[in-house]
Each structure stands twice: as structure tokens, then as C-alpha cells.
Short mmCIF file of C-alpha atoms in Angstrom, two decimals:
data_model
loop_
_atom_site.label_atom_id
_atom_site.label_comp_id
_atom_site.label_asym_id
_atom_site.label_seq_id
_atom_site.Cartn_x
_atom_site.Cartn_y
_atom_site.Cartn_z
CA MET A 969 -127.46 26.42 -181.52
CA THR A 970 -126.24 23.09 -180.15
CA ARG A 971 -128.49 21.65 -177.46
CA ARG A 972 -126.85 19.69 -174.66
CA VAL A 973 -128.51 16.47 -173.49
CA ALA A 974 -127.77 14.33 -170.42
CA LEU A 975 -128.97 10.71 -170.32
CA ILE A 976 -129.87 8.49 -167.36
CA GLU A 977 -130.77 4.93 -168.33
CA ALA A 978 -130.21 1.85 -166.19
CA ASN A 979 -129.93 -0.57 -169.12
CA PRO A 980 -126.39 -0.29 -170.57
CA LEU A 981 -127.44 -1.41 -174.07
CA LEU A 982 -130.26 1.13 -174.24
CA LEU A 983 -127.94 3.80 -172.87
CA TRP A 984 -125.37 3.00 -175.57
CA ALA A 985 -128.09 3.10 -178.24
CA LEU A 986 -129.36 6.48 -177.01
CA VAL A 987 -125.86 7.94 -177.00
CA HIS A 988 -125.28 6.91 -180.62
CA LEU A 989 -128.79 7.82 -181.79
CA LEU A 990 -128.78 11.33 -180.37
CA GLY A 991 -125.08 11.88 -180.95
CA ALA A 992 -125.68 11.51 -184.70
CA GLU A 993 -128.24 14.33 -184.72
CA ASN A 994 -127.27 17.80 -185.91
CA GLY A 995 -127.57 20.40 -183.19
CA VAL A 996 -127.63 17.84 -180.36
CA ARG A 997 -124.66 16.97 -178.15
CA VAL A 998 -124.79 14.24 -175.51
CA VAL A 999 -122.81 15.60 -172.57
CA SER A 1000 -123.36 12.74 -170.13
CA ALA A 1001 -124.54 9.12 -170.12
CA LEU A 1002 -125.21 7.73 -166.65
CA ARG A 1003 -126.79 4.50 -165.41
CA GLY A 1004 -128.18 6.19 -162.31
CA PRO A 1005 -128.63 9.64 -160.74
CA SER A 1006 -125.31 9.49 -158.89
CA GLY A 1007 -123.03 12.18 -160.28
CA LEU A 1008 -125.83 14.03 -162.04
CA ALA A 1009 -125.47 17.11 -159.83
CA GLN A 1010 -121.90 17.55 -161.00
CA ILE A 1011 -122.97 17.12 -164.63
CA LEU A 1012 -125.64 19.81 -164.24
CA GLU A 1013 -123.10 22.18 -162.75
CA ARG A 1014 -120.34 21.49 -165.28
CA GLU A 1015 -122.21 20.87 -168.54
CA ARG A 1016 -125.46 22.86 -168.08
CA PRO A 1017 -127.60 20.49 -170.19
CA HIS A 1018 -130.79 21.78 -171.79
CA LEU A 1019 -132.48 18.37 -171.47
CA VAL A 1020 -132.25 15.35 -169.19
CA VAL A 1021 -133.67 12.06 -170.52
CA LEU A 1022 -134.61 9.87 -167.55
CA ASP A 1023 -135.41 6.20 -167.05
CA PRO A 1024 -138.49 6.28 -164.74
CA GLY A 1025 -137.69 2.78 -163.52
CA LEU A 1026 -134.96 4.23 -161.30
CA ASP A 1027 -135.78 4.15 -157.58
CA ALA A 1028 -135.12 7.87 -157.17
CA LEU A 1029 -137.55 8.72 -159.92
CA ALA A 1030 -140.13 6.21 -158.70
CA ARG A 1031 -140.27 8.28 -155.52
CA ILE A 1032 -140.81 11.40 -157.64
CA ARG A 1033 -137.95 13.19 -155.87
CA LEU A 1034 -135.43 13.49 -158.66
CA ILE A 1035 -137.38 15.74 -161.04
CA PRO A 1036 -138.09 18.49 -158.45
CA ALA A 1037 -134.45 18.34 -157.35
CA LEU A 1038 -133.29 18.81 -160.94
CA LEU A 1039 -135.63 21.72 -161.58
CA LYS A 1040 -134.69 23.38 -158.30
CA ARG A 1041 -131.11 23.47 -159.54
CA ASP A 1042 -132.11 24.70 -163.00
CA PRO A 1043 -135.74 25.80 -163.56
CA THR A 1044 -135.11 26.05 -167.33
CA LEU A 1045 -134.12 22.38 -167.60
CA ALA A 1046 -136.36 20.11 -169.70
CA VAL A 1047 -137.01 16.56 -168.48
CA LEU A 1048 -138.17 13.75 -170.79
CA LEU A 1049 -139.05 10.28 -169.49
CA PHE A 1050 -137.73 7.29 -171.44
CA ALA A 1051 -140.20 4.67 -170.26
CA ARG A 1052 -141.53 1.17 -170.56
CA GLN A 1053 -145.28 0.87 -171.03
CA ARG A 1054 -145.78 -0.16 -167.39
CA ASP A 1055 -143.99 3.02 -166.18
CA LEU A 1056 -146.78 5.17 -167.65
CA VAL A 1057 -148.63 4.92 -164.35
CA HIS A 1058 -146.21 7.61 -163.10
CA LEU A 1059 -147.13 10.15 -165.77
CA SER A 1060 -149.59 12.20 -163.75
CA HIS A 1061 -147.10 12.67 -160.90
CA ALA A 1062 -144.18 13.30 -163.22
CA ALA A 1063 -146.15 15.90 -165.17
CA ARG A 1064 -147.23 17.70 -162.01
CA VAL A 1065 -143.66 17.99 -160.74
CA GLY A 1066 -142.33 19.34 -164.02
CA ALA A 1067 -141.50 16.64 -166.58
CA ARG A 1068 -142.18 17.76 -170.15
CA GLY A 1069 -143.17 14.39 -171.58
CA CYS A 1070 -142.58 10.71 -172.12
CA VAL A 1071 -141.34 8.59 -175.01
CA LEU A 1072 -141.53 4.80 -174.93
CA LYS A 1073 -138.46 2.59 -175.09
CA SER A 1074 -140.34 0.53 -177.67
CA ASP A 1075 -140.81 3.55 -179.98
CA SER A 1076 -138.86 3.75 -183.22
CA PRO A 1077 -135.56 5.67 -183.28
CA GLY A 1078 -137.23 8.36 -185.39
CA ARG A 1079 -139.98 8.90 -182.83
CA ILE A 1080 -137.45 9.08 -180.01
CA VAL A 1081 -135.54 11.78 -181.89
CA ASP A 1082 -138.81 13.61 -182.63
CA ALA A 1083 -139.68 13.54 -178.93
CA VAL A 1084 -136.28 14.92 -177.92
CA ARG A 1085 -136.46 17.72 -180.48
CA ALA A 1086 -140.06 18.58 -179.53
CA VAL A 1087 -139.21 18.86 -175.84
CA LEU A 1088 -136.10 20.92 -176.63
CA ARG A 1089 -138.42 23.31 -178.53
CA GLY A 1090 -140.46 23.74 -175.37
CA GLU A 1091 -143.31 21.41 -176.35
CA ARG A 1092 -144.76 18.53 -174.35
CA TRP A 1093 -144.70 15.01 -175.72
CA VAL A 1094 -146.40 11.68 -175.20
CA GLY A 1095 -146.62 10.01 -178.58
CA GLN A 1096 -147.32 13.30 -180.33
CA PRO A 1097 -146.31 16.92 -179.67
CA GLU A 1098 -148.59 19.15 -177.65
CA GLY A 1099 -150.98 20.91 -179.97
CA GLY A 1100 -151.73 17.71 -181.89
CA GLY A 1101 -155.14 17.56 -180.24
CA GLY A 1102 -155.13 18.37 -176.54
CA ASP A 1103 -152.57 17.98 -173.80
CA ALA A 1104 -150.59 15.03 -175.13
CA PHE A 1105 -148.59 14.54 -171.92
CA THR A 1106 -151.69 13.74 -169.88
CA ARG A 1107 -153.38 11.76 -172.65
CA ARG A 1108 -151.93 8.47 -173.83
CA ALA A 1109 -154.78 6.63 -175.54
CA PRO A 1110 -153.96 3.01 -174.65
CA VAL A 1111 -153.91 3.66 -170.89
CA SER A 1112 -155.60 7.01 -170.35
CA HIS A 1113 -158.61 5.69 -168.42
CA ASP A 1114 -156.44 3.59 -166.14
CA LEU A 1115 -154.13 6.51 -165.48
CA VAL A 1116 -157.19 8.44 -164.33
CA ALA A 1117 -158.02 5.53 -162.00
CA VAL A 1118 -154.68 5.75 -160.15
CA GLN A 1119 -154.15 9.49 -160.54
CA PRO A 1120 -155.30 10.36 -156.98
CA LEU A 1121 -152.43 8.40 -155.41
CA SER A 1122 -149.54 10.27 -153.84
CA ALA A 1123 -145.95 9.39 -154.71
CA ARG A 1124 -145.55 7.28 -151.55
CA GLU A 1125 -148.89 5.56 -152.11
CA MET A 1126 -147.79 4.80 -155.66
CA GLU A 1127 -144.65 3.12 -154.31
CA VAL A 1128 -146.73 0.99 -151.95
CA PHE A 1129 -149.16 0.18 -154.78
CA ARG A 1130 -146.33 -1.00 -157.05
CA LEU A 1131 -144.91 -3.25 -154.32
CA ILE A 1132 -148.35 -4.72 -153.61
CA GLY A 1133 -148.51 -5.52 -157.31
CA ASP A 1134 -145.11 -7.20 -157.07
CA GLY A 1135 -146.59 -9.56 -154.47
CA LEU A 1136 -144.91 -8.16 -151.35
CA ALA A 1137 -146.56 -8.56 -147.95
CA PRO A 1138 -146.94 -5.44 -145.74
CA ARG A 1139 -143.89 -6.32 -143.62
CA HIS A 1140 -141.73 -6.69 -146.75
CA ILE A 1141 -143.06 -3.43 -148.17
CA ALA A 1142 -142.15 -1.79 -144.86
CA LEU A 1143 -138.60 -3.14 -145.06
CA SER A 1144 -138.24 -2.10 -148.69
CA LEU A 1145 -139.36 1.49 -148.06
CA GLY A 1146 -137.92 1.96 -144.57
CA LEU A 1147 -141.35 2.35 -143.00
CA SER A 1148 -143.20 0.74 -140.12
CA VAL A 1149 -145.77 -1.95 -140.88
CA SER A 1150 -148.47 0.25 -139.35
CA THR A 1151 -147.56 3.09 -141.73
CA VAL A 1152 -147.76 0.72 -144.69
CA GLU A 1153 -151.22 -0.37 -143.52
CA VAL A 1154 -152.31 3.27 -143.37
CA HIS A 1155 -151.11 3.74 -146.96
CA ARG A 1156 -152.97 0.60 -148.03
CA GLN A 1157 -156.17 1.95 -146.48
CA GLN A 1158 -155.69 5.29 -148.23
CA ILE A 1159 -155.11 3.56 -151.58
CA ARG A 1160 -158.26 1.49 -151.13
CA ARG A 1161 -160.25 4.60 -150.27
CA LYS A 1162 -158.95 6.61 -153.23
CA LEU A 1163 -159.42 3.78 -155.71
CA LYS A 1164 -162.81 2.82 -154.21
CA LEU A 1165 -161.77 -0.76 -153.50
CA GLU A 1166 -163.89 -2.31 -150.76
CA ASN A 1167 -161.34 -4.76 -149.36
CA SER A 1168 -157.69 -5.81 -149.40
CA ALA A 1169 -158.33 -8.67 -151.80
CA ARG A 1170 -159.67 -6.27 -154.45
CA LEU A 1171 -156.68 -3.99 -153.91
CA THR A 1172 -154.26 -6.88 -154.37
CA ARG A 1173 -155.98 -8.10 -157.55
CA PHE A 1174 -155.96 -4.59 -159.02
CA ALA A 1175 -152.28 -4.01 -158.17
CA VAL A 1176 -151.18 -7.45 -159.41
CA ALA A 1177 -153.07 -6.98 -162.69
CA TRP A 1178 -151.17 -3.76 -163.30
CA SER A 1179 -147.84 -5.28 -162.30
CA ARG A 1180 -148.36 -8.31 -164.56
CA ASP A 1181 -148.99 -6.28 -167.69
CA GLY A 1182 -148.89 -2.48 -167.62
CA ARG A 1183 -150.59 -2.35 -171.03
CA GLU A 1184 -153.74 -3.99 -169.66
CA LEU A 1185 -154.36 -2.33 -166.32
CA ALA A 1186 -157.39 -3.67 -164.51
CA SER A 1187 -159.95 -1.06 -163.49
CA PRO A 1188 -161.03 -0.93 -159.82
CA ASP A 1189 -164.43 -2.48 -160.61
CA GLY A 1190 -162.75 -5.57 -162.04
CA ASP A 1191 -162.86 -4.83 -165.77
CA THR A 1192 -159.77 -4.88 -167.96
CA ARG A 1193 -159.48 -2.06 -170.46
CA ARG A 1194 -157.50 -2.72 -173.64
#
């Protein structure tokens, strides 16, 4: 049986590479290759893909709204994240709202194909298929402890956290997200409480450390786990 796959990847070169990589696989047919979620609803209706491969760097996905919308349209749809290392901070949210797994953009072509085939078989995937020793989607060894550290954050808090890490002041975060400055301050307080950070300076250092290098997230108590 041929499995239909839709791709959403903002980088045109990576999108082209994915199309050719998966298009060469027996039993896999790429039915759509988009650089953003616009037009995806029509693709779902017309092509009925079995799998959507998503770039989690997209704004819609960063707000964790796209995955539930996809699964509401088709509860049988499989969703696989095609991520950079720094995007792994979204795994806990993405898993809770229905994504089946994550494969890194830096992985070899063979591993990317393995991930696609595993998810199409109904397995979960982050580096290895589910059943290879625990729940692989919630356990990525290089960053697992740091994912636990930020796991309590809501989707909106995660957006605010990322923008703090990008160096934005509260008023600029408010403009970026369409919120009031007072609402942003409330989110900052909630993030500090959940991450057990005693002041705004510690919050900023933690967020900036993550933003600078997602592979070496700083822990809330100031350590850096490698």
C-alpha cells in the first residue's frame, strides 16, 4: 500500500531534499511540499495524506495550534516533527497534543527515512523507534533533563520564554505576540515560578543560554548539562 506524505518545511533547500529523498522510497508518495501551513487544509481534503512532516520552527507550530487543528480534521493522521536541535524544547507539548515523534534535520538521510517509515507503521520516534527501551518520543538523551526543566510551561509561556531568550524586552514581546505588557509580565512571573527562578535576571540568563545553543541548555540552578 502506498503511503501519502505531506511536507511543510520553511527552508526551500531542505524541502527539495525531503521531496527527493522520500519520493525515491518504495511505497511512499509525496503529495504536497509546502513552505508554510497556508493551503494545508486543502491538501488534507484533496490528498488525504497518512503523514504530515512539519518544521517546528514555523510560527503556527510554535504556538502548538497546528497539530490539534490537523488531528481534528483527521484523527488518523500521523505527525512527525522535522526539527533543529534547539526546537526539541517543544517536544513535551507536541507529544501531548498528538505528534508521533521527531527526527533531526541533522540526521542522516537513512535515519530520516527510518523515522518516516516507523511513524507510518504507528510507532513513535525520537532517534529510535518506540520499544527500543522506553518511550523514545519523551526521551532524547542529550537534552532529556533540560526538557524536564521546561516541561511545566504552557504553549504561550513557551513563546514568551523563547522571545526572552532572543533578547526581547517585555514591550517588544507584547508587540510580537499581540499581548499587553501587563499580560507578558504575568507570563514572566508564571515562568519564573514554574522554573523556580528567584528573579528576572536568572530567568533571562536561563532563556538566553537556551537560545544561544539549544544543545547546551542551562538548568535553572545555573549549571549547564552537556
